[in-house]
Amino acid sequence: METRNWIGGEWSTPSAGEVVVRNPSAITETVGKLRLSSGAELLQAVEAARRVWRIWGKMTGAARGECLHRMAQLLERNSEEVAQLASREMGKPIAEMRGEVARGVQLLRYYAAEGVRANGDVIPSTQPNVMQYSKRVPLGVVAIVTPWNFPVAIPIWKLAPALVCGNTVVWKPAEFGSLTAAKLAELFSEAGLPPGTLNLIIGKGSVLGRTLTEEAAIDALSFTGSTATGLMIGAACAARNIKYQTEMGGKNAAVVLKDANVPIAVNAVLSGAFRSAGQKCTATSRIIVEDAIYDEFVQELATGALQLQVRNALDERAYLGPVASEEQFRIVTGYVEMAKTDGRTVVAVEAPEAEQGYYIGPRIIDGVDPGHALVQEEVFGPLAVILRAANVDEAIELANRTVFGLSASIFTTNLANSFRFLEEMDAGMVRVNQETAGVEYQAPFGGMKGSSSHTREQGQSALDFYSAVKTCSIQYR
Ligand code: NAD
């Protein structure tokens, strides 16, 4: 399979180089080839989106919603193929990948229905015979930049609300999600969107980034990815007064108090830390345990971790597969080496020897102080650190001691401590007796502090981002 761009309803082969994609579970296997675009091709995509936006924007919400319904049907019908391709492209275990594709279908259905929901308010006027109302209107051309770790759900939770609000879209997926992106675009090309409404441009962020943020005539940009890239994009958009949102990194804490149900906490911490090989922005990467149960909990956690199955992502039994790419492997291995010298490895699960892939077995580390890089930097791999807290006060203080604020969990059977955590944690997603990873599609998603531009995605919040509010008033006498 080779990627192509989809611009103005036409497929074309990008002209600025190519990259061979290898299966991270078995690197001798070639999955496909990425053809990479130049800045000029990106500008063509933006022009195509610009040409059609008034037409798409003026269609009824019901008609736009119908297109999204058809996209949902097409994705549902082809879900296994999409899940298999994404698993082979970026190494997410097939069972999880199927769940992600199903989430994509739910998101499309949810936003399809928004096409016929109220999109404004009637606001009583202080003057007689004046009708005053507000309504959401499209922004115009929206650029969507997505990461590789959720190659289906994240693009769809941006594309669907952007489209139903009446915007046209230029979508640049991450390099290691581009084959999946091309497959999605292929499916969506059958959904009856007017040519140019949705455009796909394959390429490297480092090559296309400047053209996108400094030259392209876009009206808004929605980005999910690393903090370093997000801050750069945010600054460039702010300089041009382009509406933007950036969802970025995390360093999410799970707090386990002495009255926790230990089996529930162990399962949720393992799942949060190690599914998808720890490559979720909401992954548990700090485990903060109250002193009174520290030894017991760590023992149970280590026992549980040793049972996790590290396997080829297409193996149904895989709890976690490899990390996604050679670059990820290099970065995460650097943190593993740091942990060996600076901390104490509580548990290190072996990676499968028979497989030739980017496998890193789960690791749990303690013995590092709260200011250490392993506690403060996003690792984005199957490595979590444990910290000891004297009591609930110290546990919450430690959990908040980070520049990030994406998600956080507490495990406790005490109602007062549950509510205290929900109130005092400076994070966008706060949960009790549930893992740090995960959110429902109809609920707002996003971070506080350094994790986000303070906007939200999903649910109703996405509609607020992808539209502008216009206040209309008519004197009718
Ligand atoms: P990344 O920042 O390297 O890339 C994200 C996207 O930005 C890719 O499409 C990439 O090509 C593009 N890009 C890179 N440089 C660019 C530039 N200069 N200009 C414009 N675009 C550019 O991130 P990644 O490695 O793909 O994803 C992992 C990161 O994403 C982690 O930090 C993770 O926490 C974060 N993430 C956050 C969320 C969230 O919702 N908060 C969700 C998933 C992932």
Coordinates of C-alpha atoms and ligand atoms in Angstrom, one line a residue:
M1 CA 0.0 0.0 0.0
E2 CA 1.2 3.5 -0.8
T3 CA -0.2 6.7 0.5
R4 CA -1.7 9.3 -1.8
N5 CA -3.0 12.8 -1.1
W6 CA -6.7 13.5 -1.5
I7 CA -7.1 17.1 -2.6
G8 CA -10.2 18.6 -4.1
G9 CA -11.8 15.2 -4.5
E10 CA -8.8 13.9 -6.6
W11 CA -6.1 11.4 -5.6
S12 CA -2.5 12.4 -6.3
T13 CA 0.9 11.1 -5.5
P14 CA 2.9 13.4 -3.3
S15 CA 6.2 14.5 -4.8
A16 CA 8.7 15.2 -1.9
G17 CA 10.2 11.9 -1.0
E18 CA 9.1 8.6 0.5
V19 CA 9.5 6.5 3.7
V20 CA 9.1 2.8 4.0
V21 CA 6.8 1.8 6.9
R22 CA 7.8 -1.3 8.7
N23 CA 5.7 -3.2 11.1
P24 CA 7.0 -2.4 14.6
S25 CA 5.9 -5.9 15.8
A26 CA 8.1 -7.5 13.1
I27 CA 10.4 -5.0 11.5
T28 CA 11.3 -7.3 8.6
E29 CA 7.8 -6.9 7.4
T30 CA 7.0 -3.9 5.1
V31 CA 3.5 -2.5 5.7
G32 CA 3.6 0.1 3.0
K33 CA 5.2 3.2 1.6
L34 CA 4.5 6.8 2.6
R35 CA 4.8 9.4 -0.2
L36 CA 5.6 12.7 1.3
S37 CA 4.2 16.1 0.3
S38 CA 5.9 19.5 -0.2
G39 CA 4.7 22.8 1.1
A40 CA 3.3 23.6 -2.4
E41 CA 1.0 20.5 -2.2
L42 CA -0.2 21.5 1.2
L43 CA -1.1 24.9 -0.2
Q44 CA -3.1 23.3 -3.0
A45 CA -5.1 21.3 -0.4
V46 CA -5.9 24.5 1.5
E47 CA -7.0 26.2 -1.7
A48 CA -9.2 23.3 -2.5
A49 CA -10.8 23.5 0.9
R50 CA -11.2 27.3 0.5
R51 CA -13.0 27.0 -2.8
V52 CA -15.8 24.8 -1.4
W53 CA -16.2 26.1 2.1
R54 CA -19.1 28.5 1.5
I55 CA -21.0 25.7 -0.4
W56 CA -20.5 23.2 2.4
G57 CA -21.1 25.8 5.1
K58 CA -24.5 26.7 3.5
M59 CA -25.7 23.2 3.2
T60 CA -28.2 22.3 5.9
G61 CA -26.9 20.7 9.1
A62 CA -29.2 17.7 8.2
A63 CA -27.4 17.2 4.9
R64 CA -24.0 17.5 6.5
G65 CA -25.1 15.0 9.2
E66 CA -26.2 12.6 6.5
C67 CA -22.6 12.5 5.1
L68 CA -21.3 11.8 8.6
H69 CA -23.9 8.9 9.0
R70 CA -22.6 7.4 5.7
M71 CA -19.0 7.8 6.9
A72 CA -20.0 5.9 10.1
Q73 CA -21.5 3.1 8.0
L74 CA -18.5 2.9 5.8
L75 CA -16.1 2.7 8.7
E76 CA -18.3 0.1 10.5
R77 CA -18.4 -2.1 7.5
N78 CA -14.6 -1.9 7.1
S79 CA -13.7 -1.9 10.8
E80 CA -11.6 -5.1 10.8
E81 CA -9.5 -4.0 7.9
V82 CA -8.9 -0.6 9.4
A83 CA -8.0 -2.1 12.8
Q84 CA -5.6 -4.6 11.3
L85 CA -3.8 -2.0 9.2
A86 CA -3.4 0.4 12.1
S87 CA -2.1 -2.4 14.4
R88 CA 0.5 -3.3 11.7
E89 CA 1.4 0.3 11.2
M90 CA 1.9 1.5 14.8
G91 CA 1.8 -1.6 17.0
K92 CA -1.4 -1.2 19.1
P93 CA -2.7 -4.6 20.1
I94 CA -5.5 -5.7 17.8
A95 CA -8.1 -6.0 20.5
E96 CA -7.6 -2.4 21.6
M97 CA -7.4 -1.2 18.0
R98 CA -10.9 -2.7 17.3
G99 CA -12.2 -0.8 20.3
E100 CA -10.7 2.4 18.9
V101 CA -12.3 1.9 15.5
A102 CA -15.6 1.3 17.2
R103 CA -15.1 4.6 19.0
G104 CA -14.6 6.2 15.7
V105 CA -18.0 5.0 14.5
Q106 CA -19.6 6.2 17.7
L107 CA -18.1 9.6 17.3
L108 CA -19.3 9.9 13.7
R109 CA -22.8 9.0 14.8
Y110 CA -22.8 11.4 17.7
Y111 CA -21.7 14.3 15.6
A112 CA -24.0 13.3 12.6
A113 CA -26.9 13.9 15.0
E114 CA -25.6 17.4 15.8
G115 CA -26.6 18.4 12.3
V116 CA -30.2 18.7 13.4
R117 CA -29.8 19.9 17.0
A118 CA -30.3 23.5 18.1
N119 CA -27.2 25.7 17.4
G120 CA -28.1 28.9 19.2
D121 CA -30.4 30.8 21.6
V122 CA -33.1 33.3 21.4
I123 CA -32.1 36.2 23.7
P124 CA -34.9 38.6 24.7
S125 CA -34.2 42.1 23.5
T126 CA -34.6 45.2 25.7
Q127 CA -36.3 47.0 22.8
P128 CA -39.8 46.3 21.5
N129 CA -40.3 44.5 18.2
V130 CA -36.7 43.3 18.1
M131 CA -35.9 39.6 17.6
Q132 CA -32.4 38.8 18.9
Y133 CA -30.7 35.4 18.7
S134 CA -27.3 33.9 18.6
K135 CA -26.2 31.1 16.3
R136 CA -23.0 29.1 15.7
V137 CA -21.5 29.7 12.3
P138 CA -18.6 27.8 10.6
L139 CA -15.0 29.2 10.9
G140 CA -14.0 28.4 7.3
V141 CA -11.0 26.2 6.5
V142 CA -9.7 24.2 9.5
A143 CA -6.3 22.5 9.6
I144 CA -6.2 19.3 11.6
V145 CA -2.9 17.8 12.7
T146 CA -2.9 14.5 14.5
P147 CA -0.5 12.1 16.3
W148 CA 0.1 8.4 15.6
N149 CA -1.0 7.0 19.0
F150 CA -4.7 7.0 18.2
P151 CA -4.7 6.9 14.4
V152 CA -8.4 6.6 14.1
A153 CA -10.2 8.0 17.1
I154 CA -8.3 11.3 17.4
P155 CA -8.6 12.3 13.7
I156 CA -12.4 11.5 13.8
W157 CA -13.0 13.4 17.0
K158 CA -11.7 16.4 15.2
L159 CA -13.0 15.8 11.6
A160 CA -16.5 15.0 12.6
P161 CA -17.3 18.1 14.6
A162 CA -15.4 20.3 12.2
L163 CA -17.4 19.0 9.3
V164 CA -20.8 19.0 10.9
C165 CA -20.3 22.7 12.0
G166 CA -19.8 23.5 8.3
N167 CA -16.1 23.9 8.0
T168 CA -13.9 22.4 5.3
V169 CA -10.8 20.5 6.4
V170 CA -7.2 19.9 5.5
W171 CA -6.0 16.9 7.6
K172 CA -2.3 16.1 8.1
P173 CA -1.9 12.9 10.0
A174 CA 1.3 11.8 11.7
E175 CA 3.9 10.0 9.7
F176 CA 3.3 6.7 11.5
G177 CA -0.5 6.8 11.1
S178 CA -0.5 7.9 7.5
L179 CA -1.4 4.5 5.9
T180 CA -4.4 4.3 8.3
A181 CA -5.3 7.9 7.4
A182 CA -5.2 7.1 3.7
K183 CA -7.5 4.1 4.2
L184 CA -9.9 6.3 6.2
A185 CA -9.9 8.9 3.5
E186 CA -10.5 6.2 0.9
L187 CA -13.6 5.1 2.8
F188 CA -14.8 8.6 3.4
S189 CA -14.5 9.4 -0.3
E190 CA -17.6 7.3 -0.8
A191 CA -19.7 9.2 1.7
G192 CA -20.8 11.9 -0.7
L193 CA -18.8 14.9 0.6
P194 CA -18.5 17.6 -2.0
P195 CA -15.0 17.5 -3.5
G196 CA -12.6 19.5 -1.4
T197 CA -14.6 19.4 1.8
L198 CA -12.1 17.0 3.4
N199 CA -8.5 16.9 2.1
L200 CA -5.8 14.6 3.2
I201 CA -2.1 15.7 2.9
I202 CA 0.6 13.2 3.8
G203 CA 3.9 14.5 5.0
K204 CA 6.4 15.3 7.7
G205 CA 5.4 17.9 10.3
S206 CA 9.0 19.2 10.3
V207 CA 8.7 19.9 6.5
L208 CA 5.1 21.2 6.3
G209 CA 4.8 22.9 9.6
R210 CA 6.1 26.3 8.7
T211 CA 4.0 26.5 5.5
L212 CA 0.9 25.4 7.4
T213 CA 1.3 27.8 10.3
E214 CA 2.8 30.8 8.6
E215 CA 1.6 30.8 4.9
A216 CA -1.5 28.7 4.5
A217 CA -4.8 30.6 4.4
I218 CA -6.4 28.7 7.3
D219 CA -9.0 30.0 9.7
A220 CA -8.4 27.5 12.6
L221 CA -6.0 24.8 13.6
S222 CA -6.6 21.8 15.9
F223 CA -3.5 20.0 17.0
T224 CA -2.8 16.9 19.2
G225 CA 0.7 15.9 19.8
S226 CA 3.8 16.6 21.9
T227 CA 4.1 19.7 24.0
A228 CA 7.2 21.0 22.2
T229 CA 5.4 21.0 18.8
G230 CA 2.1 22.2 20.3
L231 CA 3.7 25.3 21.9
M232 CA 5.3 26.2 18.6
I233 CA 2.1 25.8 16.7
G234 CA 0.2 27.8 19.3
A235 CA 2.6 30.7 19.2
A236 CA 2.5 30.8 15.4
C237 CA -1.3 30.8 15.3
A238 CA -1.5 33.4 18.0
A239 CA 0.8 35.7 16.0
R240 CA -1.7 35.4 13.0
N241 CA -4.8 35.5 15.3
I242 CA -5.9 32.1 14.0
K243 CA -8.2 30.2 16.3
Y244 CA -6.3 27.2 17.6
Q245 CA -6.4 24.4 20.1
T246 CA -3.4 22.2 21.2
E247 CA -3.8 19.0 23.2
M248 CA -0.4 18.0 24.4
G249 CA 1.5 15.8 26.8
G250 CA 0.8 14.4 30.2
K251 CA 2.4 12.9 33.3
N252 CA -0.6 11.4 34.9
A253 CA -0.8 10.2 38.5
A254 CA -2.7 7.3 40.0
V255 CA -3.0 7.8 43.8
V256 CA -3.6 4.7 45.9
L257 CA -4.7 5.3 49.5
K258 CA -4.5 2.8 52.3
D259 CA -8.2 2.1 52.2
A260 CA -8.2 1.2 48.4
N261 CA -9.6 -2.0 47.1
V262 CA -6.2 -3.3 46.1
P263 CA -7.2 -5.8 43.3
I264 CA -9.2 -3.0 41.6
A265 CA -6.3 -0.5 42.0
V266 CA -3.7 -3.0 40.7
N267 CA -5.7 -3.8 37.5
A268 CA -6.5 -0.2 36.8
V269 CA -2.9 0.9 37.3
L270 CA -1.5 -1.8 35.1
S271 CA -4.0 -1.1 32.4
G272 CA -3.4 2.7 32.6
A273 CA 0.4 2.3 32.6
F274 CA 1.0 -0.5 30.1
R275 CA -1.8 -0.9 27.6
S276 CA -0.8 0.5 24.2
A277 CA 2.7 0.2 25.6
G278 CA 2.2 3.3 27.7
Q279 CA 1.7 5.4 24.6
K280 CA -1.4 7.3 25.6
C281 CA -1.4 10.9 26.6
T282 CA -3.5 9.8 29.6
A283 CA -1.3 6.8 30.5
T284 CA -0.5 6.4 34.2
S285 CA 3.2 7.2 34.6
R286 CA 3.3 8.1 38.3
I287 CA 1.9 5.8 40.9
I288 CA 1.7 7.5 44.3
V289 CA 1.0 5.0 47.2
E290 CA 0.2 5.8 50.8
D291 CA 2.9 4.6 53.1
A292 CA 0.7 2.3 55.2
I293 CA 0.1 -0.1 52.2
Y294 CA 3.2 0.7 50.1
D295 CA 5.0 -2.6 50.5
E296 CA 1.8 -4.7 50.1
F297 CA 0.7 -2.7 47.0
V298 CA 4.0 -2.8 45.3
Q299 CA 4.2 -6.5 45.8
E300 CA 0.8 -7.1 44.2
L301 CA 1.6 -4.7 41.4
A302 CA 4.8 -6.5 40.6
T303 CA 3.0 -9.9 40.6
G304 CA 0.4 -8.5 38.3
A305 CA 2.9 -6.9 35.9
L306 CA 4.9 -10.2 35.6
Q307 CA 1.7 -11.8 34.1
L308 CA 1.3 -9.2 31.3
Q309 CA 1.7 -10.6 27.8
V310 CA 4.1 -8.6 25.6
R311 CA 3.4 -9.9 22.1
N312 CA 3.1 -9.1 18.4
A313 CA 0.2 -6.6 18.2
L314 CA -1.8 -8.9 16.0
D315 CA -1.7 -11.7 18.6
E316 CA -5.2 -11.7 20.3
R317 CA -3.5 -12.4 23.6
A318 CA -1.3 -9.2 23.5
Y319 CA -1.7 -7.0 26.5
L320 CA 0.8 -4.7 25.0
G321 CA 2.7 -4.8 21.7
P322 CA 5.9 -3.0 20.7
V323 CA 6.4 0.8 20.9
A324 CA 5.5 2.4 17.6
S325 CA 8.7 3.2 15.9
E326 CA 12.5 3.1 16.0
E327 CA 12.5 6.7 17.3
Q328 CA 10.1 5.8 20.1
F329 CA 12.3 2.8 20.9
R330 CA 15.4 4.9 21.1
I331 CA 13.7 7.5 23.4
V332 CA 12.1 5.1 25.7
T333 CA 15.2 2.9 26.0
G334 CA 17.1 6.1 27.1
Y335 CA 14.7 6.4 30.0
V336 CA 15.0 2.7 30.8
E337 CA 18.8 3.1 31.0
M338 CA 18.3 6.2 33.2
A339 CA 16.1 4.2 35.5
K340 CA 18.8 1.5 35.8
T341 CA 21.4 4.0 37.1
D342 CA 19.3 6.4 39.1
G343 CA 16.5 4.3 40.5
R344 CA 15.5 0.8 41.6
T345 CA 13.8 -1.4 39.1
V346 CA 10.9 -3.0 41.0
V347 CA 9.8 -5.1 38.1
A348 CA 11.0 -5.5 34.5
V349 CA 9.0 -7.8 32.3
E350 CA 11.0 -9.5 29.5
A351 CA 10.3 -8.6 25.9
P352 CA 9.6 -11.5 23.6
E353 CA 12.9 -12.9 22.3
A354 CA 11.5 -14.7 19.3
E355 CA 10.1 -11.5 17.7
Q356 CA 12.2 -8.9 15.9
G357 CA 10.4 -5.7 16.8
Y358 CA 10.5 -2.6 19.0
Y359 CA 9.5 -4.4 22.2
I360 CA 10.2 -2.9 25.6
G361 CA 8.8 -5.0 28.5
P362 CA 6.9 -3.1 31.2
R363 CA 9.0 -1.5 33.9
I364 CA 8.1 -0.2 37.3
I365 CA 10.7 2.0 39.1
D366 CA 11.0 3.4 42.6
G367 CA 13.8 5.1 44.5
V368 CA 13.8 8.3 42.6
D369 CA 12.9 11.7 44.1
P370 CA 9.9 13.7 43.0
G371 CA 12.0 16.2 41.0
H372 CA 13.8 13.5 39.0
A373 CA 13.4 13.5 35.2
L374 CA 11.6 10.1 35.4
V375 CA 9.0 11.7 37.5
Q376 CA 8.7 15.0 35.7
E377 CA 9.2 14.2 32.0
E378 CA 6.7 12.4 29.7
V379 CA 8.3 9.0 28.8
F380 CA 5.5 7.8 26.5
G381 CA 6.4 4.2 26.9
P382 CA 5.8 1.2 29.2
L383 CA 7.6 2.7 32.2
A384 CA 6.0 4.0 35.4
V385 CA 7.5 5.3 38.6
I386 CA 6.2 4.8 42.2
L387 CA 6.4 7.4 44.9
R388 CA 5.6 7.0 48.6
A389 CA 3.3 9.5 50.3
A390 CA 2.9 9.7 54.1
N391 CA -0.8 10.5 53.9
V392 CA -3.5 11.8 51.6
D393 CA -2.3 15.4 51.9
E394 CA 1.2 14.5 50.6
A395 CA -0.3 12.3 48.0
I396 CA -2.4 15.1 46.4
E397 CA 0.5 17.5 46.7
L398 CA 2.8 15.1 44.9
A399 CA 0.2 14.4 42.3
N400 CA -0.1 18.1 41.5
R401 CA 3.7 18.6 41.5
T402 CA 4.0 18.6 37.6
V403 CA 3.8 21.1 34.8
F404 CA 1.2 18.8 33.2
G405 CA -2.5 18.5 34.0
L406 CA -4.2 16.0 31.7
S407 CA -5.6 13.2 33.8
A408 CA -5.4 11.8 37.3
S409 CA -7.0 9.0 39.4
I410 CA -7.4 8.1 43.0
F411 CA -8.1 4.6 44.4
T412 CA -10.0 4.8 47.7
T413 CA -13.2 3.7 49.4
N414 CA -13.4 6.9 51.4
L415 CA -16.0 9.3 50.0
A416 CA -14.5 12.4 51.5
N417 CA -11.1 11.7 50.1
S418 CA -12.7 10.9 46.7
F419 CA -14.4 14.3 46.5
R420 CA -11.3 16.1 47.9
F421 CA -9.2 14.6 45.1
L422 CA -11.8 15.6 42.5
E423 CA -11.8 19.1 43.8
E424 CA -8.1 19.6 44.4
M425 CA -6.4 17.9 41.5
D426 CA -5.4 20.3 38.8
A427 CA -6.1 18.1 35.8
G428 CA -8.7 18.2 33.1
M429 CA -9.8 14.5 33.6
V430 CA -10.1 13.4 37.2
R431 CA -11.4 9.9 38.2
V432 CA -12.1 7.8 41.2
N433 CA -11.4 4.0 41.2
Q434 CA -10.8 4.1 37.4
E435 CA -7.7 4.1 35.4
T436 CA -6.2 7.5 34.2
A437 CA -6.7 6.6 30.6
G438 CA -10.0 6.7 28.9
V439 CA -12.9 9.1 28.3
E440 CA -16.3 8.8 26.8
Y441 CA -16.9 10.4 23.4
Q442 CA -19.8 12.6 24.6
A443 CA -17.8 14.1 27.5
P444 CA -15.3 17.0 27.2
F445 CA -11.7 15.9 26.9
G446 CA -8.6 18.0 27.5
G447 CA -6.0 19.1 30.0
M448 CA -5.1 21.9 32.3
K449 CA -1.7 23.6 32.9
G450 CA 0.9 22.6 30.3
S451 CA -1.2 19.9 28.8
S452 CA -3.5 22.0 26.6
S453 CA -4.4 25.4 25.2
H454 CA -7.3 25.2 27.7
T455 CA -9.9 24.4 25.1
R456 CA -11.7 21.0 25.1
E457 CA -12.4 18.3 22.5
Q458 CA -15.3 15.9 22.1
G459 CA -18.9 16.3 23.3
Q460 CA -20.4 19.7 23.0
S461 CA -17.1 21.4 23.6
A462 CA -15.9 20.4 20.2
L463 CA -18.8 22.3 18.6
D464 CA -17.7 25.4 20.5
F465 CA -14.2 25.2 19.1
Y466 CA -15.2 24.5 15.5
S467 CA -17.7 27.4 15.2
A468 CA -17.9 31.1 16.0
V469 CA -20.9 32.6 17.7
K470 CA -22.8 35.3 15.8
T471 CA -25.4 37.5 17.6
C472 CA -28.2 38.5 15.2
S473 CA -30.8 41.1 15.8
I474 CA -33.8 42.3 13.6
Q475 CA -36.1 45.2 14.1
Y476 CA -39.3 44.0 12.5
R477 CA -41.9 46.7 12.8
Ligands
NAD1 P1 4.4 15.2 17.6 O1 4.2 16.5 18.2 O2 5.7 14.7 17.2 O3 3.5 15.1 16.2 C1 2.1 15.4 16.2 C2 1.7 15.9 14.9 O4 2.3 17.1 14.6 C3 2.2 15.0 13.7 O5 1.2 15.0 12.7 C4 3.4 15.7 13.2 O6 3.8 15.4 11.9 C5 3.0 17.1 13.4 N1 4.2 18.0 13.5 C6 5.4 17.8 14.0 N2 6.2 18.9 13.9 C7 5.4 19.9 13.4 C8 5.5 21.3 13.1 N3 6.7 21.9 13.3 N4 4.5 21.9 12.6 C9 3.3 21.4 12.4 N5 3.1 20.1 12.7 C10 4.1 19.3 13.2 O7 3.6 14.1 18.5 P2 3.6 12.5 18.3 O8 4.9 11.9 18.7 O9 2.9 12.2 17.0 O10 2.5 12.1 19.5 C11 2.8 11.9 20.8 C12 2.5 13.0 21.7 O11 1.1 13.4 21.5 C13 2.7 12.8 23.2 O12 3.3 13.9 23.8 C14 1.3 12.6 23.7 O13 1.1 12.9 25.1 C15 0.6 13.6 22.8 N6 -0.9 13.3 22.8 C16 -1.7 14.1 23.4 C17 -3.1 13.9 23.4 C18 -4.1 14.8 24.1 O14 -5.2 14.7 23.8 N7 -3.6 15.6 25.1 C19 -3.6 12.7 22.8 C20 -2.7 11.9 22.1 C21 -1.3 12.2 22.1

